[in-house]
């Protein structure tokens, strides 16, 4: 785990896992929230929301594909998929 800030006000900014994944955090001490996760296989996930309620909003794949998500944490659903060739697929439903 990596921290930044003055002594007594340190906040976590990055957490590295044995599998090679790296989780990035933002926020004040005690309210750090996950904002980005970089997997060892090159997939990058982006999150929004307060600590404990972070929800996935986007996934970027090494091949250039981008998936967009909506919904609350644990109930995220893909709403759009963008391909490297410029085509876009839209999704509806729960």
PDB file of C-alpha atoms in Angstrom:
ATOM      1  CA  UNK A   1       0.000   0.000   0.000  1.00  0.00           C
ATOM      2  CA  UNK A   2       1.234   3.483  -0.846  1.00  0.00           C
ATOM      3  CA  UNK A   3       0.317   6.619   1.088  1.00  0.00           C
ATOM      4  CA  UNK A   4       0.683  10.365   0.585  1.00  0.00           C
ATOM      5  CA  UNK A   5       0.154  13.338   2.869  1.00  0.00           C
ATOM      6  CA  UNK A   6       1.459  14.902   6.031  1.00  0.00           C
ATOM      7  CA  UNK A   7       2.193  12.732   9.046  1.00  0.00           C
ATOM      8  CA  UNK A   8      -1.076  11.929  10.768  1.00  0.00           C
ATOM      9  CA  UNK A   9      -3.080  12.782   7.652  1.00  0.00           C
ATOM     10  CA  UNK A  10      -1.712  10.132   5.314  1.00  0.00           C
ATOM     11  CA  UNK A  11      -4.169   8.781   2.787  1.00  0.00           C
ATOM     12  CA  UNK A  12      -3.940   5.654   0.692  1.00  0.00           C
ATOM     13  CA  UNK A  13      -3.349   6.389  -3.005  1.00  0.00           C
ATOM     14  CA  UNK A  14      -2.370   2.990  -4.397  1.00  0.00           C
ATOM     15  CA  UNK A  15      -2.609  -0.667  -3.469  1.00  0.00           C
ATOM     16  CA  UNK A  16      -0.590  -3.327  -5.307  1.00  0.00           C
ATOM     17  CA  UNK A  17      -1.686  -6.957  -5.308  1.00  0.00           C
ATOM     18  CA  UNK A  18       0.456 -10.119  -5.696  1.00  0.00           C
ATOM     19  CA  UNK A  19      -1.301 -10.926  -8.997  1.00  0.00           C
ATOM     20  CA  UNK A  20       0.080  -7.720 -10.544  1.00  0.00           C
ATOM     21  CA  UNK A  21      -3.114  -5.667 -10.295  1.00  0.00           C
ATOM     22  CA  UNK A  22      -2.929  -2.090  -8.997  1.00  0.00           C
ATOM     23  CA  UNK A  23      -5.860  -0.219  -7.408  1.00  0.00           C
ATOM     24  CA  UNK A  24      -5.746   3.608  -7.385  1.00  0.00           C
ATOM     25  CA  UNK A  25      -7.555   5.730  -4.769  1.00  0.00           C
ATOM     26  CA  UNK A  26      -8.550   9.376  -4.277  1.00  0.00           C
ATOM     27  CA  UNK A  27      -9.962  11.218  -1.291  1.00  0.00           C
ATOM     28  CA  UNK A  28      -9.037  12.374   2.176  1.00  0.00           C
ATOM     29  CA  UNK A  29      -7.814  10.056   4.905  1.00  0.00           C
ATOM     30  CA  UNK A  30     -10.562   7.665   5.924  1.00  0.00           C
ATOM     31  CA  UNK A  31     -12.626   8.495   2.829  1.00  0.00           C
ATOM     32  CA  UNK A  32     -10.328   7.064   0.164  1.00  0.00           C
ATOM     33  CA  UNK A  33     -12.361   5.659  -2.704  1.00  0.00           C
ATOM     34  CA  UNK A  34     -11.302   3.392  -5.549  1.00  0.00           C
ATOM     35  CA  UNK A  35     -11.155   5.312  -8.845  1.00  0.00           C
ATOM     36  CA  UNK A  36      -9.176   3.001 -11.118  1.00  0.00           C
ATOM     37  CA  UNK A  37      -8.031  -0.605 -11.203  1.00  0.00           C
ATOM     38  CA  UNK A  38      -5.320  -1.754 -13.590  1.00  0.00           C
ATOM     39  CA  UNK A  39      -5.190  -5.514 -14.020  1.00  0.00           C
ATOM     40  CA  UNK A  40      -2.053  -7.424 -14.927  1.00  0.00           C
ATOM     41  CA  UNK A  41      -3.700  -8.430 -18.239  1.00  0.00           C
ATOM     42  CA  UNK A  42      -3.998  -4.754 -19.257  1.00  0.00           C
ATOM     43  CA  UNK A  43      -7.704  -4.247 -18.559  1.00  0.00           C
ATOM     44  CA  UNK A  44      -8.425  -0.925 -16.822  1.00  0.00           C
ATOM     45  CA  UNK A  45     -11.614  -0.430 -14.801  1.00  0.00           C
ATOM     46  CA  UNK A  46     -12.878   3.023 -13.753  1.00  0.00           C
ATOM     47  CA  UNK A  47     -15.088   3.679 -10.740  1.00  0.00           C
ATOM     48  CA  UNK A  48     -17.229   6.532  -9.416  1.00  0.00           C
ATOM     49  CA  UNK A  49     -18.918   6.988  -6.058  1.00  0.00           C
ATOM     50  CA  UNK A  50     -18.079   7.445  -2.411  1.00  0.00           C
ATOM     51  CA  UNK A  51     -16.023   5.013  -0.352  1.00  0.00           C
ATOM     52  CA  UNK A  52     -17.861   1.720  -0.039  1.00  0.00           C
ATOM     53  CA  UNK A  53     -20.287   2.615  -2.839  1.00  0.00           C
ATOM     54  CA  UNK A  54     -17.868   2.729  -5.771  1.00  0.00           C
ATOM     55  CA  UNK A  55     -19.489   1.499  -8.956  1.00  0.00           C
ATOM     56  CA  UNK A  56     -17.901   0.445 -12.233  1.00  0.00           C
ATOM     57  CA  UNK A  57     -18.510   3.014 -14.989  1.00  0.00           C
ATOM     58  CA  UNK A  58     -16.019   1.968 -17.686  1.00  0.00           C
ATOM     59  CA  UNK A  59     -13.693  -0.813 -18.737  1.00  0.00           C
ATOM     60  CA  UNK A  60     -10.879  -0.320 -21.258  1.00  0.00           C
ATOM     61  CA  UNK A  61      -9.419  -3.408 -22.931  1.00  0.00           C
ATOM     62  CA  UNK A  62      -5.928  -3.741 -24.424  1.00  0.00           C
ATOM     63  CA  UNK A  63      -7.464  -4.338 -27.879  1.00  0.00           C
ATOM     64  CA  UNK A  64      -9.016  -0.841 -27.794  1.00  0.00           C
ATOM     65  CA  UNK A  65     -12.552  -1.902 -26.889  1.00  0.00           C
ATOM     66  CA  UNK A  66     -14.308   0.299 -24.310  1.00  0.00           C
ATOM     67  CA  UNK A  67     -17.387  -0.745 -22.334  1.00  0.00           C
ATOM     68  CA  UNK A  68     -19.571   1.778 -20.462  1.00  0.00           C
ATOM     69  CA  UNK A  69     -21.715   0.886 -17.450  1.00  0.00           C
ATOM     70  CA  UNK A  70     -24.581   2.409 -15.465  1.00  0.00           C
ATOM     71  CA  UNK A  71     -26.229   1.376 -12.218  1.00  0.00           C
ATOM     72  CA  UNK A  72     -25.488   1.152  -8.531  1.00  0.00           C
ATOM     73  CA  UNK A  73     -22.656  -0.875  -7.078  1.00  0.00           C
ATOM     74  CA  UNK A  74     -23.255  -4.582  -7.597  1.00  0.00           C
ATOM     75  CA  UNK A  75     -26.008  -3.906 -10.161  1.00  0.00           C
ATOM     76  CA  UNK A  76     -23.944  -2.251 -12.897  1.00  0.00           C
ATOM     77  CA  UNK A  77     -25.021  -3.069 -16.432  1.00  0.00           C
ATOM     78  CA  UNK A  78     -23.293  -2.436 -19.726  1.00  0.00           C
ATOM     79  CA  UNK A  79     -25.039   0.288 -21.739  1.00  0.00           C
ATOM     80  CA  UNK A  80     -22.545   0.856 -24.558  1.00  0.00           C
ATOM     81  CA  UNK A  81     -19.636  -0.942 -26.183  1.00  0.00           C
ATOM     82  CA  UNK A  82     -17.199   0.914 -28.448  1.00  0.00           C
ATOM     83  CA  UNK A  83     -14.915  -0.971 -30.821  1.00  0.00           C
ATOM     84  CA  UNK A  84     -11.515   0.071 -32.197  1.00  0.00           C
ATOM     85  CA  UNK A  85     -12.981   0.224 -35.734  1.00  0.00           C
ATOM     86  CA  UNK A  86     -15.381   2.984 -34.604  1.00  0.00           C
ATOM     87  CA  UNK A  87     -18.550   0.898 -34.390  1.00  0.00           C
ATOM     88  CA  UNK A  88     -20.730   1.247 -31.296  1.00  0.00           C
ATOM     89  CA  UNK A  89     -23.273  -1.131 -29.798  1.00  0.00           C
ATOM     90  CA  UNK A  90     -25.972   0.149 -27.392  1.00  0.00           C
ATOM     91  CA  UNK A  91     -27.666  -2.022 -24.776  1.00  0.00           C
ATOM     92  CA  UNK A  92     -30.978  -1.691 -22.941  1.00  0.00           C
ATOM     93  CA  UNK A  93     -32.562  -3.665 -20.126  1.00  0.00           C
ATOM     94  CA  UNK A  94     -31.843  -4.519 -16.553  1.00  0.00           C
TER      95      UNK A  94
END
